[in-house]
XYZ file of C-alpha atoms in Angstrom:
605
model
C 0.012 -0.166 0.241
C 3.150 2.463 0.990
C 4.418 1.528 -2.366
C 1.293 2.493 -4.404
C 0.879 6.255 -2.482
C 3.966 6.757 -2.875
C 4.067 6.145 -6.806
C 0.963 7.933 -7.121
C 2.221 11.004 -5.083
C 5.272 11.214 -7.131
C 2.875 10.991 -10.322
C 0.834 13.454 -8.974
C 3.716 15.698 -8.855
C 4.981 14.996 -12.137
C 1.549 16.002 -13.438
C 1.043 18.785 -11.609
C 4.816 20.245 -11.396
C 7.099 19.271 -13.533
C 4.802 20.523 -17.061
C 5.141 24.033 -15.633
C 8.293 24.106 -14.045
C 11.245 26.342 -16.070
C 12.563 23.242 -16.707
C 10.239 21.674 -18.642
C 10.392 21.134 -22.709
C 9.090 17.959 -24.776
C 11.265 16.023 -25.948
C 12.094 15.423 -29.321
C 10.021 12.327 -30.536
C 7.077 14.186 -29.376
C 7.521 17.726 -31.037
C 8.028 15.966 -34.667
C 4.378 14.114 -33.550
C 3.026 17.228 -32.246
C 4.480 19.188 -35.734
C 3.343 16.298 -38.065
C -0.059 16.557 -36.330
C -0.246 20.350 -37.439
C 1.361 19.351 -41.000
C -2.107 16.806 -41.351
C -4.659 19.474 -40.410
C -7.241 19.278 -43.719
C -6.292 22.762 -45.032
C -9.337 23.051 -46.499
C -11.986 22.340 -43.181
C -14.583 24.772 -42.854
C -14.756 26.461 -39.590
C -17.333 29.450 -38.304
C -17.928 32.795 -39.668
C -16.927 34.295 -35.980
C -15.943 32.822 -32.808
C -19.339 33.310 -31.351
C -21.110 30.941 -33.574
C -19.314 27.979 -31.750
C -20.490 28.935 -28.633
C -23.659 30.030 -29.059
C -24.070 26.074 -30.771
C -21.958 24.778 -28.155
C -24.710 26.322 -25.536
C -27.461 25.118 -27.892
C -25.998 21.640 -27.623
C -25.699 21.566 -23.525
C -28.943 23.315 -22.375
C -31.955 21.374 -23.704
C -34.783 19.638 -22.257
C -32.333 17.753 -19.976
C -32.455 21.235 -18.771
C -36.113 21.552 -18.243
C -37.395 18.825 -16.555
C -34.104 16.110 -15.833
C -32.226 18.692 -13.615
C -35.994 20.324 -11.777
C -36.783 16.403 -11.612
C -33.790 15.330 -9.778
C -33.404 18.504 -7.320
C -37.292 17.741 -6.277
C -36.128 13.641 -6.126
C -33.619 14.461 -3.980
C -35.475 17.156 -1.750
C -34.985 20.123 -3.255
C -31.996 22.827 -2.370
C -29.777 20.035 -1.331
C -28.845 18.632 -4.569
C -27.809 21.906 -5.721
C -24.635 21.557 -3.210
C -23.122 18.096 -5.447
C -24.282 19.475 -8.330
C -22.355 22.672 -8.263
C -19.544 21.534 -6.782
C -19.074 18.680 -9.634
C -19.228 21.207 -12.026
C -16.067 22.849 -10.954
C -14.575 19.259 -10.094
C -15.805 16.851 -13.357
C -17.595 19.348 -15.543
C -15.914 22.390 -16.588
C -12.234 20.292 -16.498
C -13.654 17.534 -18.699
C -15.404 19.366 -21.719
C -11.837 21.754 -21.225
C -10.192 18.374 -22.563
C -12.662 17.245 -25.078
C -12.875 20.514 -26.290
C -8.662 20.666 -26.918
C -8.790 17.477 -28.437
C -11.383 17.807 -30.573
C -9.352 21.471 -31.609
C -6.220 20.427 -31.962
C -7.133 17.758 -34.151
C -9.552 19.417 -36.311
C -11.813 15.852 -36.829
C -14.618 14.276 -35.117
C -14.689 11.989 -31.956
C -13.708 9.376 -34.873
C -10.386 10.015 -35.531
C -9.432 12.614 -32.804
C -9.628 9.584 -30.056
C -8.120 6.954 -32.497
C -5.172 9.501 -32.900
C -4.955 10.523 -29.203
C -4.899 6.838 -28.231
C -5.544 3.792 -30.600
C -5.995 1.383 -27.706
C -9.440 2.943 -27.587
C -10.410 4.297 -30.468
C -13.541 2.303 -30.111
C -15.132 4.859 -28.202
C -15.234 7.623 -30.955
C -17.098 4.779 -32.714
C -19.362 4.441 -29.787
C -20.036 7.623 -29.638
C -21.422 8.255 -33.193
C -23.299 5.052 -32.464
C -24.976 6.551 -29.470
C -25.356 9.695 -31.029
C -26.861 8.562 -33.494
C -29.487 6.430 -32.103
C -30.204 8.995 -29.564
C -31.014 11.627 -32.131
C -33.669 8.855 -34.083
C -35.684 8.887 -30.368
C -34.315 12.797 -29.302
C -36.488 14.107 -32.529
C -39.482 12.366 -31.404
C -40.168 14.976 -28.121
C -39.711 17.747 -31.061
C -42.360 15.681 -32.415
C -44.531 16.063 -28.967
C -44.109 19.669 -28.603
C -44.610 20.460 -31.835
C -48.270 18.797 -31.371
C -48.811 20.147 -28.213
C -47.938 23.903 -29.757
C -49.664 23.341 -32.604
C -53.438 22.157 -29.838
C -52.487 25.004 -27.943
C -54.150 27.430 -30.765
C -57.397 27.146 -29.124
C -59.808 28.348 -26.284
C -60.038 26.449 -23.502
C -56.777 24.189 -24.505
C -57.878 21.153 -24.858
C -56.480 19.312 -21.976
C -58.067 22.130 -19.573
C -61.579 19.831 -18.266
C -62.785 15.997 -18.691
C -65.486 16.876 -21.330
C -63.765 15.287 -24.087
C -64.129 11.990 -26.412
C -61.368 10.604 -25.219
C -61.609 10.903 -21.279
C -62.613 7.951 -19.453
C -65.087 8.160 -16.729
C -62.216 8.577 -13.868
C -60.819 11.853 -15.471
C -60.481 14.462 -12.800
C -59.599 17.910 -13.362
C -57.016 18.221 -10.348
C -55.524 15.727 -8.252
C -56.306 16.528 -4.523
C -55.599 13.552 -1.712
C -59.017 12.491 -1.378
C -58.582 11.491 -5.048
C -58.495 7.421 -5.947
C -55.772 6.410 -7.343
C -56.788 5.051 -10.610
C -58.233 8.594 -11.604
C -56.132 10.495 -13.691
C -56.045 14.228 -14.442
C -56.900 15.727 -17.559
C -53.472 16.469 -19.018
C -52.707 12.652 -18.353
C -55.198 11.570 -20.103
C -54.732 13.721 -22.771
C -50.833 12.536 -23.644
C -51.913 9.492 -23.096
C -55.347 9.039 -25.080
C -55.491 11.873 -27.488
C -51.975 12.043 -28.376
C -50.079 8.714 -27.935
C -53.717 6.949 -28.616
C -51.022 4.771 -26.856
C -51.983 0.513 -26.441
C -51.600 -1.744 -23.412
C -47.987 -2.853 -23.875
C -45.229 -3.267 -26.244
C -46.654 -6.427 -27.274
C -49.882 -4.562 -29.085
C -47.763 -2.613 -31.977
C -51.535 -1.096 -32.490
C -51.495 1.488 -35.991
C -49.365 4.176 -37.135
C -50.492 7.519 -36.007
C -50.461 9.842 -38.861
C -50.542 13.182 -37.361
C -47.646 12.317 -35.336
C -46.312 10.636 -38.298
C -46.615 14.327 -40.008
C -45.584 15.649 -37.527
C -42.132 13.857 -36.924
C -41.754 14.274 -40.996
C -42.124 18.008 -40.070
C -39.246 18.276 -37.581
C -37.159 16.242 -39.386
C -37.353 19.105 -42.075
C -37.128 21.965 -39.805
C -33.708 20.399 -39.118
C -32.524 19.426 -41.963
C -32.778 23.028 -43.753
C -31.232 24.239 -40.079
C -27.944 22.271 -40.239
C -27.406 20.987 -44.802
C -25.064 23.904 -44.989
C -22.990 22.790 -41.928
C -21.794 24.629 -39.803
C -22.441 27.468 -42.100
C -26.104 27.138 -41.850
C -26.020 26.195 -38.260
C -23.936 29.213 -37.387
C -26.699 31.080 -38.861
C -29.650 29.007 -36.767
C -27.699 29.440 -33.191
C -28.349 32.832 -33.265
C -32.216 33.004 -32.694
C -32.447 28.843 -31.252
C -30.140 29.197 -28.242
C -30.851 32.789 -27.140
C -34.823 33.255 -27.648
C -35.836 30.208 -24.605
C -34.047 32.421 -22.706
C -36.542 35.401 -23.315
C -39.310 32.542 -22.719
C -38.058 31.415 -19.473
C -37.571 34.916 -18.159
C -41.323 35.870 -19.652
C -42.405 32.413 -17.946
C -40.656 33.179 -14.372
C -42.130 36.881 -13.963
C -45.436 35.278 -14.586
C -45.422 31.864 -11.983
C -43.848 34.335 -9.126
C -47.078 35.883 -9.209
C -49.309 32.975 -8.284
C -50.552 32.183 -5.492
C -48.532 29.830 -3.652
C -45.020 30.225 -5.977
C -42.548 31.199 -2.871
C -43.598 27.664 -1.350
C -42.418 26.007 -4.565
C -39.519 28.546 -4.769
C -38.483 27.875 -0.991
C -38.466 23.740 -1.577
C -36.421 24.468 -4.803
C -33.366 26.704 -2.898
C -33.356 25.318 0.441
C -31.851 22.453 1.398
C -32.853 19.264 2.727
C -29.619 18.762 4.561
C -30.505 14.745 5.692
C -30.312 14.241 1.980
C -26.723 14.865 1.336
C -25.842 11.431 3.446
C -27.364 9.671 0.382
C -24.905 8.550 -1.994
C -27.390 8.272 -4.368
C -28.317 11.885 -4.767
C -24.177 12.936 -5.607
C -24.434 10.431 -8.211
C -27.690 11.376 -9.207
C -25.557 15.314 -9.414
C -22.006 13.525 -11.395
C -24.495 11.898 -13.928
C -27.126 15.186 -14.615
C -23.983 17.170 -15.162
C -22.215 14.685 -17.674
C -25.293 14.037 -19.293
C -26.435 18.276 -19.458
C -22.800 18.966 -20.868
C -22.663 15.631 -23.239
C -18.995 14.700 -22.033
C -19.255 11.424 -23.902
C -21.456 12.355 -26.892
C -18.953 13.766 -29.001
C -21.044 16.532 -29.983
C -19.015 19.463 -28.836
C -15.879 17.612 -29.680
C -17.164 17.956 -33.572
C -17.800 21.382 -33.906
C -15.248 22.401 -31.677
C -13.270 20.958 -34.510
C -14.588 23.524 -36.928
C -12.394 25.882 -34.909
C -9.391 28.352 -36.006
C -6.714 26.111 -34.396
C -5.203 29.554 -32.613
C -9.245 29.836 -31.224
C -8.872 30.715 -27.073
C -10.693 27.179 -26.176
C -11.150 28.617 -22.629
C -13.329 31.506 -23.250
C -15.779 28.440 -24.561
C -15.463 25.693 -22.406
C -16.246 28.475 -19.520
C -19.371 29.725 -21.683
C -20.676 26.141 -21.835
C -20.771 24.857 -19.290
C -21.297 27.794 -16.739
C -24.630 29.163 -18.687
C -26.038 25.229 -19.188
C -25.963 25.009 -15.197
C -27.353 28.683 -15.092
C -30.300 27.586 -17.461
C -31.209 24.715 -15.272
C -31.286 26.850 -11.701
C -33.494 29.401 -14.222
C -35.487 26.607 -15.386
C -35.890 25.238 -11.835
C -37.148 28.494 -10.483
C -39.702 28.449 -13.097
C -40.833 25.193 -12.848
C -41.082 24.894 -8.797
C -42.856 28.321 -8.853
C -45.709 26.294 -10.658
C -45.180 23.630 -8.066
C -45.776 25.774 -5.789
C -49.191 26.923 -7.310
C -50.098 23.787 -8.458
C -49.676 22.076 -4.158
C -51.305 26.062 -3.471
C -54.508 24.540 -5.463
C -54.722 20.705 -4.221
C -53.656 22.035 -0.842
C -51.078 19.788 0.006
C -47.655 20.225 0.077
C -44.877 20.780 -2.434
C -43.424 16.958 -2.043
C -46.444 15.486 -1.911
C -47.168 16.198 -6.111
C -47.161 13.996 -8.318
C -44.192 13.968 -10.453
C -41.768 12.133 -12.848
C -39.420 12.566 -15.504
C -40.660 12.989 -18.813
C -44.904 13.587 -17.814
C -43.392 17.115 -16.029
C -42.899 18.344 -19.394
C -45.885 16.970 -21.315
C -48.056 16.175 -18.051
C -47.583 18.409 -14.722
C -46.632 21.525 -16.391
C -49.635 21.795 -18.744
C -51.991 20.659 -16.144
C -50.512 24.351 -14.335
C -50.885 26.141 -17.600
C -54.638 24.953 -17.781
C -55.618 27.020 -14.445
C -53.928 30.389 -15.474
C -54.709 33.675 -16.885
C -54.709 33.799 -20.815
C -53.489 30.102 -20.860
C -53.331 29.247 -24.581
C -50.189 32.127 -24.871
C -47.892 31.006 -22.263
C -48.907 27.207 -23.326
C -47.272 28.178 -27.046
C -44.939 30.222 -25.564
C -43.875 26.610 -23.693
C -43.656 24.679 -26.323
C -41.960 26.697 -28.487
C -39.721 27.032 -26.650
C -39.128 23.297 -26.642
C -39.109 23.253 -29.979
C -36.044 25.710 -29.789
C -34.034 23.676 -27.303
C -34.536 20.570 -29.178
C -33.535 21.560 -32.513
C -30.508 22.960 -30.986
C -29.456 19.989 -29.603
C -30.367 17.609 -32.448
C -28.103 19.708 -34.380
C -25.021 18.633 -32.701
C -26.248 15.128 -33.405
C -26.612 14.775 -36.397
C -23.204 16.698 -37.374
C -21.169 14.311 -35.145
C -22.650 11.746 -37.653
C -22.081 13.819 -40.836
C -18.379 15.104 -39.562
C -17.779 11.346 -39.099
C -19.208 10.332 -42.135
C -16.566 12.991 -44.362
C -14.061 12.697 -42.025
C -13.576 9.178 -43.345
C -15.207 8.402 -46.190
C -15.554 12.104 -47.361
C -13.304 11.490 -50.574
C -15.489 8.247 -51.832
C -18.927 9.625 -50.106
C -18.739 13.248 -52.587
C -18.167 11.178 -55.471
C -21.073 9.639 -55.193
C -23.331 12.416 -53.678
C -21.651 15.090 -55.239
C -22.340 17.409 -52.716
C -22.393 17.543 -48.266
C -25.789 18.164 -48.392
C -26.863 15.185 -49.765
C -24.918 13.535 -46.969
C -26.799 15.616 -44.898
C -29.768 13.878 -46.299
C -29.341 10.982 -46.037
C -28.382 10.904 -42.404
C -31.559 12.641 -41.949
C -34.022 10.177 -43.752
C -32.184 7.335 -42.136
C -33.185 8.552 -38.734
C -36.383 9.874 -39.421
C -37.457 5.959 -40.876
C -35.995 4.124 -37.727
C -38.395 6.950 -36.056
C -41.315 6.060 -37.527
C -41.811 3.140 -34.469
C -42.187 6.031 -32.418
C -45.155 7.403 -33.466
C -47.435 4.148 -33.727
C -49.685 3.757 -31.328
C -47.159 1.586 -29.050
C -44.528 4.503 -29.227
C -44.591 5.207 -26.044
C -43.176 1.837 -25.041
C -40.762 1.810 -27.855
C -39.380 4.863 -26.850
C -39.358 4.377 -22.714
C -37.364 0.988 -23.534
C -34.328 3.074 -26.012
C -33.953 5.938 -23.811
C -33.636 3.818 -20.936
C -30.732 1.353 -22.628
C -29.246 4.465 -23.803
C -29.177 7.261 -21.832
C -28.581 5.191 -18.449
C -26.432 1.976 -19.654
C -25.078 2.780 -22.437
C -23.919 6.380 -21.488
C -22.694 5.478 -18.518
C -19.912 2.924 -19.942
C -18.938 4.997 -23.052
C -18.362 8.816 -20.222
C -16.488 5.964 -18.171
C -14.040 4.999 -21.274
C -13.720 8.320 -22.317
C -12.382 9.650 -19.745
C -10.215 6.781 -18.830
C -8.450 7.041 -22.509
C -8.098 11.202 -22.753
C -6.817 11.939 -19.337
C -5.669 8.404 -18.140
C -3.992 7.464 -21.588
C -3.430 10.092 -24.379
C -2.645 12.369 -21.098
C -2.873 15.823 -19.298
C 0.383 16.693 -20.286
C 0.383 16.255 -24.295
C -3.121 18.245 -23.863
C -0.806 20.819 -22.540
C 1.637 20.751 -25.444
C -1.286 21.304 -27.930
C -2.467 23.771 -26.031
C 0.300 26.178 -25.645
C 1.032 24.689 -29.490
C -2.503 26.800 -30.288
C -2.117 29.211 -28.544
C 1.188 30.388 -28.054
C 0.563 30.931 -24.025
C 1.452 28.762 -21.366
C -1.327 27.056 -19.792
C -2.694 29.592 -17.223
C -3.712 28.725 -13.474
C -7.121 27.078 -14.629
C -5.360 24.432 -16.460
C -3.505 23.876 -13.264
C -6.063 23.312 -11.093
C -7.373 21.037 -13.527
C -4.140 19.272 -14.478
C -4.479 18.111 -10.371
C -8.443 17.553 -10.360
C -8.016 15.401 -13.507
C -6.820 12.462 -12.198
C -9.422 11.578 -10.008
C -11.752 11.985 -12.891
C -11.825 8.167 -14.042
C -12.257 6.747 -10.178
C -15.338 8.730 -9.634
C -16.795 7.616 -13.477
C -15.499 4.146 -11.992
C -18.096 5.053 -8.626
C -20.494 6.486 -10.903
C -20.615 2.862 -13.472
C -20.494 0.448 -10.542
C -23.736 2.720 -8.526
C -25.216 2.518 -11.764
C -25.179 -0.863 -12.685
C -25.895 -2.095 -8.338
C -28.920 -0.235 -8.699
C -30.031 -1.011 -12.072
C -33.792 -1.332 -12.381
C -35.797 -3.079 -16.102
C -37.011 -0.332 -17.937
C -40.657 0.060 -16.900
C -43.199 3.481 -18.269
C -45.698 4.142 -15.473
C -47.018 0.527 -13.707
C -45.918 -1.524 -16.703
C -42.912 -3.524 -17.075
C -41.399 -5.111 -19.815
C -41.454 -8.627 -20.600
C -37.980 -10.463 -20.853
C -37.657 -10.112 -24.625
C -37.936 -6.778 -24.530
C -35.301 -5.970 -22.004
C -33.132 -8.193 -24.187
C -33.623 -5.891 -27.479
C -32.800 -3.381 -24.742
C -29.693 -5.011 -24.217
C -29.094 -5.171 -27.517
C -29.979 -1.441 -28.290
C -27.223 -1.087 -25.701
C -24.584 -3.382 -26.911
C -24.969 -1.501 -31.094
C -23.014 2.301 -29.103
C -20.689 0.074 -26.245
C -19.629 -3.024 -28.869
C -17.488 -0.286 -30.310
C -15.018 -0.667 -27.417
C -13.758 -4.017 -27.176
C -13.512 -4.479 -31.070
C -12.060 -1.407 -31.331
C -8.964 -2.380 -28.548
C -9.092 -6.067 -30.133
C -8.519 -4.134 -33.996
C -4.952 -1.841 -32.563
C -3.836 -5.098 -30.639
C -4.446 -7.179 -33.911
C -2.721 -5.037 -36.267
C 0.584 -4.754 -33.818
C 3.882 -6.665 -34.731
C 4.211 -10.091 -33.145
C 2.629 -12.409 -31.652
C -0.899 -12.033 -29.720
C 0.845 -13.288 -26.595
C 4.371 -11.008 -27.256
C 2.036 -7.995 -27.544
C 0.138 -8.363 -24.797
C 3.565 -9.334 -22.758
C 4.757 -5.594 -23.834
C 1.563 -4.226 -22.459
C 2.186 -5.903 -19.260
C 5.335 -4.365 -18.829
C 3.755 -1.099 -18.185
C 1.224 -1.030 -15.482
C 1.195 3.000 -15.897
C 0.090 3.042 -19.061
C 3.307 4.725 -20.326
C 2.995 2.433 -22.904
C 0.227 3.983 -25.265
C 1.301 7.366 -25.985
C 5.158 8.767 -25.982
C 6.261 9.557 -22.538
C 8.011 12.845 -21.876
C 11.166 11.370 -19.454
C 11.121 7.713 -21.225
C 11.186 7.877 -25.166
C 12.305 4.256 -25.388
C 7.810 3.711 -24.002
C 7.349 5.243 -27.307
C 5.428 1.297 -27.739
C 1.950 0.780 -29.362
C 0.662 4.429 -29.998
C 4.106 4.943 -32.471
C 3.315 1.431 -33.925
C -0.454 2.251 -35.046
C 0.415 5.677 -35.459
C 3.196 4.284 -38.139
C 0.746 1.702 -39.540
C 2.382 -1.590 -38.454
């Protein structure tokens, strides 16, 4: 144990102090590789017209529907203000440093996640493929949320709102206008029944496919058409659209907040949001949820921001973008918390129950709980229109990034052959959007909500935690913070500042923290379910197949790297085993002789 601690202390000294001493210098081998990497950059790669466009696109990518429903839901479930303490701590310790790492790597390599990670860490090059796979899988069903938002948006152009009362053809006898403590557990609100029986017309389970919901099918098509015309020119068109889609939601959030704080009971909801329940801080789940929310919200592990940063100017100061994206994202979550919890306080006032006893779940927060609050406000249709238009803007911003990951990766890997066949990149983006649209059709059938919940459970929970762990391991553990320091100095011409020095001391802990999150996720894992419906074993099996569709690329990439190395498989494993500190995978600053596996792969061995 003493030897281990002594070795760890020595490595922390070498990582945190030596790179910034006056005697610090790169070895000749690394300098040659950095120069070669700079020469290999694609000279004709498009760049953002203005740097503010990347910043806004990054904010739009990070700020999404999760800020509106997932953050308030986790905060509500974790006892209100107690969740803010670990959330802000994880932002400083994990979120900002790791986002900084991703953006530096993307800007320096000037490639999407597949090729950037393949050059940075050949052994874990499959992580780049996995990020593309998970982004594409998520964009096939993420657009369904935009579809639902469009349905509610168009349904809001009437008074009274269709979910305002139980006097509709789709309502059942157990419909009630408000839930209160005396209401039967079998009752459901008008907004719940509008969501389940009017919009979805859902079946009894995944075993019953039902028929195609043509209204939702056409709205899904409209959503993809809107998305295509926003991004078909690449960063040139996306950079113009984000001026509106990234900024306008804040206008609506502020308008909603001003309206909500004037409602009776609103202050009770806000008090629940900002006053911590300190006993909750003793629960490990609260800390794990805070860390997971930082990863999910900022987008660490998706490869989206890495892909967009590859279009930056090579000498861009990436620290400003990192701080702008990460801090704006968290401030938006907190602003949304004030908006949502003020509405919770109003609803608790109407139902005469404490805020802590409201029936609140994840997606239902957006499409059931909040519409129910609108129904009792003055000028209800106006607030509903503004809210769902805001959801449309937030959803489109996140979709821009996920589709761009796939398009960028295809262009980086197969740009020449694809352009010979498709002629223009616009046709490639059209092909990606068309494929994702076709794969999304099952979600607009009557069974769609069950398909959506199954995919979201096994992609956003299972796959993402595995992927985030291996990406952190690849960038922080194997590529190394020292090489990232050298990349940063080459791009900006300046020595790393005090912020980056602090990051370097913190980041070696990130794989360990991620491992704790991963283990806790596995231990606490529960099979997918929707409300009271439990998926049958064959559906759970399909869910694991969906999860493996992205995870499988990580071991396959490692096996391919080991396969192409010279010598027998056992000889390769012996060489790996001689370097338990992983320096074999990267060129060492102090031991050039350890320039092993990475050099062989780079040289095409």
